[in-house]
Amino acid sequence: RDAYGGQDGGAADGDGWAAGLEPIRGTCTVVDKPFVRIPVGDTIDPRTVRTLPTLRHALERVKERWRRDPDYEWAWSQLKSIRLDLTVQGVRTAFTVHAYETHARVALEEGDLNEFNQCQTRLLDLYEGGLEGRDAEFWCYRLLYLLAKNMHQELAMALVKLHAHAEAARLLEEEEVVFALAVGRAVRA
């Protein structure tokens, strides 16, 4: 397996890249690139999509700048653009997980639950696909998010999914998940 396509050859994902479309290989080496939505049906020019080494550099730059100067509008645009470049290239690797985890945390810090939810939904898919990351942390966030939003049916489904997860025994003992489950019990009491 290579850096492009990961485990599923780059099939459809939750970022809007249509199923069945062939991933492209970016050639752009510009580090900072604002997010621009790709209209449905448009052909993507590989010269506008960053290479994987450039994306790695871009993510490190966003993280460094976020620590120094937390400008959410700039960070959101850069992180969304990184995610899009990964998506159109069909990249499903540990780096993809890291990029989504970073964006989810930044969104949480800023209270952007919509963006956070997009990231954490995609992260759960990546974890289920066998990619490693901070899965216990993001299961915790998922459960707390559903509790906070009073999404009882979705919470019940998430709990079923958690218990059926291949790593259920480990996850159910992780500090973050134990905490989220305790909060859930306290809320229901």
Coordinates of N, CA and C in Angstrom, one line a residue:
R1 N 0.8 -1.2 0.0 CA 0.0 0.0 0.0 C 0.9 1.2 0.0
D2 N 0.5 2.3 -0.7 CA 1.3 3.5 -0.8 C 0.5 4.6 0.0
A3 N 1.1 5.8 0.0 CA 0.5 6.9 0.7 C -0.8 7.4 0.0
Y4 N -1.0 7.0 -1.2 CA -2.2 7.4 -1.9 C -3.2 6.2 -1.9
G5 N -4.4 6.4 -1.5 CA -5.3 5.4 -1.5 C -5.5 4.6 -0.3
G6 N -4.5 4.6 0.6 CA -4.6 3.9 1.9 C -5.2 2.6 1.7
Q7 N -6.2 2.3 2.5 CA -6.7 0.9 2.6 C -7.8 0.7 1.5
D8 N -8.4 1.7 1.1 CA -9.5 1.4 0.2 C -9.3 2.0 -1.2
G9 N -8.1 2.3 -1.6 CA -7.8 2.8 -2.9 C -8.4 4.2 -3.2
G10 N -8.8 4.9 -2.1 CA -9.3 6.2 -2.3 C -10.8 6.3 -2.7
A11 N -11.6 5.4 -2.4 CA -13.0 5.4 -2.7 C -13.6 6.6 -1.9
A12 N -14.9 6.8 -2.1 CA -15.6 7.9 -1.6 C -15.4 8.1 -0.1
D13 N -15.5 9.3 0.4 CA -15.4 9.5 1.8 C -16.4 10.7 2.2
G14 N -16.4 11.0 3.5 CA -17.3 12.0 4.0 C -17.0 13.5 3.6
D15 N -16.0 13.7 2.8 CA -15.7 15.1 2.5 C -16.3 15.6 1.2
G16 N -17.2 14.8 0.6 CA -17.9 15.2 -0.6 C -17.2 14.7 -1.9
W17 N -16.1 14.0 -1.8 CA -15.5 13.5 -3.1 C -16.3 12.3 -3.5
A18 N -16.8 12.4 -4.7 CA -17.8 11.4 -5.3 C -17.2 10.0 -5.4
A19 N -18.0 9.0 -5.1 CA -17.6 7.6 -5.2 C -17.3 7.3 -6.6
G20 N -16.3 6.5 -6.8 CA -16.0 6.0 -8.2 C -15.1 7.0 -9.0
L21 N -14.9 8.2 -8.5 CA -14.0 9.1 -9.2 C -12.6 8.7 -8.9
E22 N -11.7 8.7 -9.9 CA -10.3 8.3 -9.8 C -9.6 9.4 -9.0
P23 N -8.9 9.1 -7.9 CA -8.1 10.1 -7.2 C -7.0 10.7 -8.2
I24 N -6.7 11.9 -7.9 CA -5.6 12.6 -8.7 C -4.3 12.6 -7.8
R25 N -3.2 13.0 -8.5 CA -2.0 13.2 -7.7 C -1.6 14.7 -7.9
G26 N -1.6 15.3 -6.7 CA -1.3 16.8 -6.8 C 0.2 17.0 -7.1
T27 N 0.4 18.2 -7.6 CA 1.8 18.6 -7.9 C 2.2 20.0 -7.3
C28 N 1.2 20.6 -6.7 CA 1.4 21.9 -6.1 C 2.3 21.8 -4.9
T29 N 3.2 22.8 -4.8 CA 4.1 22.9 -3.6 C 4.0 24.1 -2.8
V30 N 2.9 24.8 -3.0 CA 2.5 26.0 -2.2 C 2.0 25.6 -0.9
V31 N 2.7 26.0 0.2 CA 2.3 25.6 1.5 C 1.0 26.1 2.0
D32 N 0.8 27.4 2.0 CA -0.4 28.1 2.4 C -1.4 28.2 1.2
K33 N -2.5 27.5 1.4 CA -3.5 27.6 0.3 C -4.9 27.6 0.9
P34 N -5.6 28.7 0.7 CA -7.0 28.8 1.3 C -7.9 27.8 0.7
F35 N -8.9 27.5 1.5 CA -10.0 26.6 1.0 C -10.8 27.2 0.0
V36 N -11.0 26.5 -1.1 CA -12.0 26.8 -2.2 C -12.8 25.6 -2.5
R37 N -14.1 25.8 -2.3 CA -15.0 24.6 -2.6 C -15.0 24.3 -4.1
I38 N -14.9 23.0 -4.4 CA -14.9 22.5 -5.8 C -16.3 22.3 -6.2
P39 N -16.8 23.0 -7.2 CA -18.2 22.8 -7.7 C -18.3 21.3 -8.3
V40 N -19.5 20.8 -8.0 CA -19.8 19.4 -8.5 C -19.6 19.4 -10.0
G41 N -18.9 18.4 -10.5 CA -18.7 18.3 -11.9 C -17.5 18.9 -12.5
D42 N -16.9 19.8 -11.7 CA -15.6 20.4 -12.1 C -14.5 19.5 -12.1
T43 N -13.6 19.6 -13.1 CA -12.4 18.8 -13.2 C -11.3 19.5 -12.3
I44 N -10.6 18.7 -11.6 CA -9.6 19.3 -10.7 C -8.2 19.2 -11.4
D45 N -7.6 20.4 -11.4 CA -6.3 20.5 -12.0 C -5.2 20.0 -10.9
P46 N -4.5 19.0 -11.2 CA -3.5 18.5 -10.2 C -2.5 19.6 -9.8
R47 N -2.3 20.6 -10.6 CA -1.4 21.7 -10.3 C -1.9 22.5 -9.1
T48 N -3.2 22.4 -8.8 CA -3.8 23.1 -7.7 C -3.9 22.3 -6.4
V49 N -3.5 21.1 -6.5 CA -3.6 20.1 -5.3 C -2.2 19.9 -4.8
R50 N -2.0 20.1 -3.5 CA -0.6 19.9 -2.9 C -0.2 18.5 -2.8
T51 N 1.1 18.3 -3.0 CA 1.8 17.0 -2.8 C 1.7 16.6 -1.3
L52 N 1.8 15.3 -1.0 CA 1.8 14.9 0.3 C 2.9 15.5 1.2
P53 N 4.1 15.6 0.8 CA 5.1 16.3 1.6 C 4.8 17.8 1.8
T54 N 4.2 18.4 0.9 CA 3.7 19.8 1.0 C 2.6 19.9 2.1
L55 N 1.7 18.9 2.0 CA 0.6 18.9 3.0 C 1.1 18.7 4.4
R56 N 2.1 17.8 4.5 CA 2.7 17.6 5.9 C 3.3 18.9 6.4
H57 N 4.0 19.6 5.5 CA 4.6 20.9 5.9 C 3.5 21.9 6.3
A58 N 2.4 21.9 5.5 CA 1.3 22.9 5.7 C 0.6 22.6 7.0
L59 N 0.4 21.3 7.4 CA -0.2 21.0 8.7 C 0.7 21.5 9.8
E60 N 1.9 21.2 9.7 CA 2.9 21.7 10.8 C 2.8 23.2 10.9
R61 N 2.8 23.9 9.8 CA 2.7 25.3 9.8 C 1.4 25.8 10.5
V62 N 0.3 25.2 10.2 CA -1.0 25.6 10.8 C -0.9 25.4 12.3
K63 N -0.4 24.2 12.8 CA -0.3 23.9 14.2 C 0.6 25.0 14.9
E64 N 1.8 25.3 14.3 CA 2.7 26.2 14.9 C 2.1 27.6 15.0
R65 N 1.4 28.0 13.9 CA 0.8 29.4 13.9 C -0.4 29.4 14.9
W66 N -1.1 28.3 15.0 CA -2.3 28.3 15.9 C -1.8 28.4 17.4
R67 N -0.6 27.8 17.7 CA -0.1 28.0 19.0 C 0.3 29.4 19.3
R68 N 0.9 30.1 18.3 CA 1.4 31.4 18.4 C 0.3 32.5 18.3
D69 N -0.6 32.3 17.3 CA -1.6 33.3 17.0 C -2.9 32.6 16.5
P70 N -3.7 32.3 17.5 CA -4.9 31.5 17.1 C -6.0 32.3 16.3
D71 N -5.7 32.4 15.0 CA -6.7 33.0 14.1 C -7.5 32.0 13.5
Y72 N -8.8 31.8 14.0 CA -9.6 30.6 13.6 C -10.0 30.7 12.1
E73 N -10.3 31.9 11.6 CA -10.7 32.0 10.2 C -9.6 31.5 9.3
W74 N -8.3 31.9 9.5 CA -7.2 31.4 8.7 C -7.0 29.9 8.9
A75 N -7.0 29.5 10.2 CA -6.7 28.1 10.5 C -7.8 27.2 9.9
W76 N -9.1 27.6 10.0 CA -10.2 26.8 9.4 C -9.9 26.7 7.9
S77 N -9.6 27.8 7.2 CA -9.4 27.7 5.8 C -8.3 26.8 5.4
Q78 N -7.2 26.9 6.1 CA -6.0 26.1 5.8 C -6.3 24.6 6.1
L79 N -6.9 24.3 7.2 CA -7.2 22.9 7.6 C -8.2 22.3 6.6
K80 N -9.2 23.1 6.3 CA -10.2 22.6 5.3 C -9.6 22.3 4.0
S81 N -8.7 23.1 3.6 CA -8.0 23.0 2.3 C -7.1 21.7 2.3
I82 N -6.4 21.5 3.5 CA -5.6 20.3 3.6 C -6.4 19.1 3.5
R83 N -7.6 19.1 4.2 CA -8.5 17.9 4.1 C -9.0 17.7 2.7
L84 N -9.3 18.8 2.0 CA -9.7 18.6 0.6 C -8.7 18.0 -0.3
D85 N -7.4 18.5 -0.1 CA -6.3 18.0 -0.9 C -6.1 16.5 -0.6
L86 N -6.2 16.1 0.6 CA -6.1 14.7 1.0 C -7.2 13.9 0.3
T87 N -8.4 14.4 0.4 CA -9.6 13.7 -0.1 C -9.5 13.5 -1.6
V88 N -9.2 14.5 -2.4 CA -9.2 14.3 -3.8 C -8.1 13.4 -4.3
Q89 N -7.1 13.2 -3.5 CA -6.0 12.3 -3.8 C -6.2 10.9 -3.3
G90 N -7.3 10.8 -2.5 CA -7.6 9.5 -1.9 C -6.6 9.0 -0.9
V91 N -6.0 10.0 -0.2 CA -5.0 9.6 0.9 C -5.8 9.2 2.1
R92 N -5.5 8.0 2.6 CA -6.1 7.4 3.8 C -5.0 6.8 4.6
T93 N -4.2 7.6 5.3 CA -3.1 7.2 6.1 C -3.1 7.7 7.5
A94 N -2.1 7.4 8.3 CA -2.0 8.0 9.6 C -1.9 9.5 9.5
F95 N -1.3 10.1 8.5 CA -1.3 11.5 8.3 C -2.7 12.1 8.1
T96 N -3.6 11.4 7.4 CA -4.9 11.8 7.2 C -5.6 11.9 8.6
V97 N -5.4 10.9 9.4 CA -6.0 10.9 10.7 C -5.5 12.1 11.5
H98 N -4.2 12.3 11.5 CA -3.6 13.4 12.2 C -4.2 14.7 11.8
A99 N -4.4 14.9 10.5 CA -4.9 16.2 10.0 C -6.4 16.4 10.5
Y100 N -7.2 15.3 10.4 CA -8.6 15.4 10.9 C -8.6 15.6 12.4
E101 N -7.7 14.9 13.2 CA -7.7 15.1 14.6 C -7.3 16.6 15.0
T102 N -6.4 17.1 14.3 CA -6.0 18.5 14.5 C -7.1 19.4 14.2
H103 N -7.8 19.3 13.1 CA -8.9 20.2 12.7 C -10.0 20.1 13.7
A104 N -10.3 18.8 14.2 CA -11.4 18.6 15.2 C -11.1 19.4 16.5
R105 N -9.8 19.3 16.9 CA -9.5 19.9 18.2 C -9.5 21.4 18.1
V106 N -9.0 22.0 17.0 CA -9.1 23.4 16.7 C -10.5 23.9 16.7
A107 N -11.4 23.1 16.0 CA -12.8 23.5 15.9 C -13.5 23.4 17.3
L108 N -13.1 22.4 18.1 CA -13.6 22.4 19.5 C -13.2 23.6 20.3
E109 N -11.9 23.9 20.2 CA -11.4 25.1 21.0 C -12.2 26.3 20.6
E110 N -12.7 26.4 19.4 CA -13.4 27.6 18.9 C -14.9 27.5 19.0
G111 N -15.4 26.3 19.5 CA -16.8 26.1 19.6 C -17.5 25.9 18.3
D112 N -16.8 25.5 17.3 CA -17.4 25.3 15.9 C -17.8 23.8 15.9
L113 N -19.0 23.5 16.4 CA -19.5 22.1 16.5 C -19.8 21.5 15.2
N114 N -20.2 22.3 14.2 CA -20.5 21.8 12.9 C -19.2 21.3 12.2
E115 N -18.1 22.0 12.3 CA -16.8 21.6 11.7 C -16.3 20.4 12.5
F116 N -16.4 20.5 13.8 CA -15.9 19.4 14.7 C -16.7 18.1 14.3
N117 N -18.0 18.2 14.1 CA -18.8 17.0 13.8 C -18.4 16.4 12.5
Q118 N -18.1 17.2 11.5 CA -17.6 16.7 10.2 C -16.3 15.9 10.4
C119 N -15.4 16.5 11.2 CA -14.1 15.9 11.4 C -14.2 14.6 12.2
Q120 N -15.0 14.6 13.3 CA -15.1 13.4 14.1 C -15.8 12.3 13.4
T121 N -16.8 12.6 12.6 CA -17.5 11.6 11.8 C -16.6 10.9 10.9
R122 N -15.7 11.7 10.2 CA -14.7 11.1 9.3 C -13.7 10.3 10.0
L123 N -13.3 10.8 11.2 CA -12.3 10.1 12.0 C -12.8 8.7 12.4
L124 N -14.0 8.6 12.8 CA -14.6 7.3 13.2 C -14.5 6.3 12.0
D125 N -14.8 6.8 10.8 CA -14.7 6.0 9.6 C -13.2 5.6 9.4
L126 N -12.3 6.5 9.6 CA -10.9 6.2 9.4 C -10.4 5.2 10.4
Y127 N -10.8 5.3 11.7 CA -10.5 4.4 12.7 C -11.0 3.0 12.4
E128 N -12.3 3.0 12.0 CA -12.9 1.7 11.6 C -12.2 1.0 10.4
G129 N -11.6 1.8 9.6 CA -10.9 1.3 8.5 C -9.5 0.8 8.9
G130 N -9.2 0.8 10.1 CA -7.9 0.2 10.6 C -6.8 1.2 10.9
L131 N -7.1 2.5 10.6 CA -6.0 3.5 10.9 C -6.0 3.9 12.3
E132 N -4.8 4.0 12.8 CA -4.7 4.3 14.3 C -4.6 5.8 14.5
G133 N -5.0 6.2 15.7 CA -5.0 7.6 16.1 C -5.5 7.6 17.5
R134 N -6.0 8.7 17.9 CA -6.5 8.9 19.3 C -8.0 8.6 19.3
D135 N -8.3 7.3 19.0 CA -9.7 6.9 18.9 C -10.5 7.0 20.2
A136 N -9.9 6.7 21.3 CA -10.6 6.8 22.6 C -11.0 8.3 22.9
E137 N -10.0 9.2 22.6 CA -10.3 10.6 22.8 C -11.5 11.0 21.9
F138 N -11.6 10.6 20.7 CA -12.6 11.0 19.8 C -13.9 10.2 20.0
W139 N -13.9 9.0 20.5 CA -15.1 8.4 21.0 C -15.7 9.2 22.1
C140 N -14.8 9.6 23.0 CA -15.3 10.4 24.1 C -16.0 11.7 23.6
Y141 N -15.3 12.4 22.7 CA -16.0 13.6 22.2 C -17.3 13.3 21.5
R142 N -17.3 12.2 20.8 CA -18.5 11.8 20.0 C -19.7 11.6 21.0
L143 N -19.4 10.8 22.1 CA -20.5 10.6 23.1 C -20.9 11.8 23.8
L144 N -20.0 12.7 24.2 CA -20.3 13.9 24.8 C -21.1 14.9 23.9
Y145 N -20.7 14.9 22.6 CA -21.3 15.7 21.6 C -22.8 15.3 21.5
L146 N -23.0 14.0 21.4 CA -24.4 13.5 21.2 C -25.2 13.8 22.5
L147 N -24.6 13.7 23.7 CA -25.3 14.0 24.9 C -25.6 15.5 25.0
A148 N -24.7 16.4 24.6 CA -24.9 17.8 24.7 C -26.0 18.3 23.7
K149 N -26.1 17.6 22.6 CA -27.1 17.9 21.6 C -28.4 17.2 21.8
N150 N -28.5 16.4 22.9 CA -29.7 15.7 23.2 C -30.2 14.8 22.0
M151 N -29.2 14.2 21.4 CA -29.4 13.3 20.2 C -29.5 11.9 20.7
H152 N -30.6 11.5 21.4 CA -30.7 10.3 22.1 C -30.7 9.1 21.2
Q153 N -31.3 9.1 20.1 CA -31.3 8.0 19.2 C -29.9 7.7 18.6
E154 N -29.2 8.8 18.2 CA -27.9 8.7 17.7 C -26.9 8.2 18.8
L155 N -27.1 8.7 20.0 CA -26.3 8.3 21.1 C -26.5 6.8 21.4
A156 N -27.7 6.3 21.3 CA -27.9 4.8 21.5 C -27.2 4.0 20.4
M157 N -27.3 4.5 19.2 CA -26.6 3.9 18.0 C -25.1 3.9 18.2
A158 N -24.6 5.0 18.7 CA -23.1 5.1 18.9 C -22.7 4.2 20.0
L159 N -23.5 4.0 21.0 CA -23.1 3.1 22.1 C -23.1 1.6 21.6
V160 N -24.1 1.3 20.7 CA -24.1 0.0 20.1 C -22.9 -0.2 19.3
K161 N -22.6 0.8 18.5 CA -21.4 0.7 17.6 C -20.1 0.6 18.4
L162 N -20.0 1.3 19.5 CA -18.9 1.3 20.4 C -18.7 -0.1 21.0
H163 N -19.8 -0.7 21.5 CA -19.7 -2.0 22.1 C -19.4 -3.1 21.0
A164 N -19.8 -2.9 19.8 CA -19.5 -3.9 18.7 C -18.2 -3.7 18.0
H165 N -17.5 -2.6 18.4 CA -16.2 -2.2 17.8 C -15.2 -3.3 18.0
A166 N -14.3 -3.6 17.1 CA -13.3 -4.6 17.2 C -12.4 -4.4 18.4
E167 N -12.2 -3.1 18.8 CA -11.4 -2.8 19.9 C -12.2 -2.4 21.1
A168 N -13.5 -2.9 21.2 CA -14.4 -2.5 22.3 C -13.8 -2.7 23.7
A169 N -13.2 -3.9 23.9 CA -12.6 -4.2 25.2 C -11.6 -3.1 25.7
R170 N -10.7 -2.8 24.7 CA -9.7 -1.7 25.0 C -10.4 -0.4 25.2
L171 N -11.3 0.0 24.3 CA -11.9 1.3 24.3 C -12.7 1.6 25.5
L172 N -13.4 0.5 26.0 CA -14.3 0.7 27.2 C -13.5 0.8 28.4
E173 N -12.2 0.6 28.4 CA -11.4 0.7 29.6 C -10.5 2.0 29.5
E174 N -10.5 2.7 28.3 CA -9.8 3.9 28.2 C -10.4 5.0 29.0
E175 N -9.5 5.8 29.7 CA -9.9 6.9 30.6 C -11.0 7.8 29.9
E176 N -10.8 8.2 28.7 CA -11.7 9.1 28.0 C -13.1 8.6 27.9
V177 N -13.1 7.3 27.4 CA -14.4 6.7 27.2 C -15.1 6.4 28.5
V178 N -14.4 6.0 29.5 CA -14.9 5.8 30.9 C -15.6 7.1 31.4
F179 N -14.9 8.2 31.2 CA -15.4 9.5 31.6 C -16.7 9.8 30.9
A180 N -16.7 9.7 29.5 CA -17.9 10.0 28.8 C -19.1 9.1 29.2
L181 N -18.8 7.9 29.4 CA -19.9 7.0 29.9 C -20.4 7.4 31.3
A182 N -19.5 7.8 32.1 CA -19.9 8.3 33.5 C -20.8 9.6 33.4
V183 N -20.4 10.5 32.5 CA -21.2 11.7 32.3 C -22.6 11.3 31.8
G184 N -22.6 10.4 30.8 CA -23.9 9.9 30.3 C -24.8 9.4 31.4
R185 N -24.2 8.5 32.3 CA -25.0 8.0 33.4 C -25.5 9.1 34.3
A186 N -24.6 10.1 34.6 CA -25.0 11.2 35.5 C -26.1 12.0 34.9
V187 N -26.1 12.2 33.6 CA -27.1 13.0 32.9 C -28.4 12.3 33.0
R188 N -28.4 11.0 32.8 CA -29.7 10.2 32.8 C -30.2 10.0 34.2
A189 N -29.4 10.2 35.2 CA -29.9 10.0 36.6 C -30.8 11.0 37.1

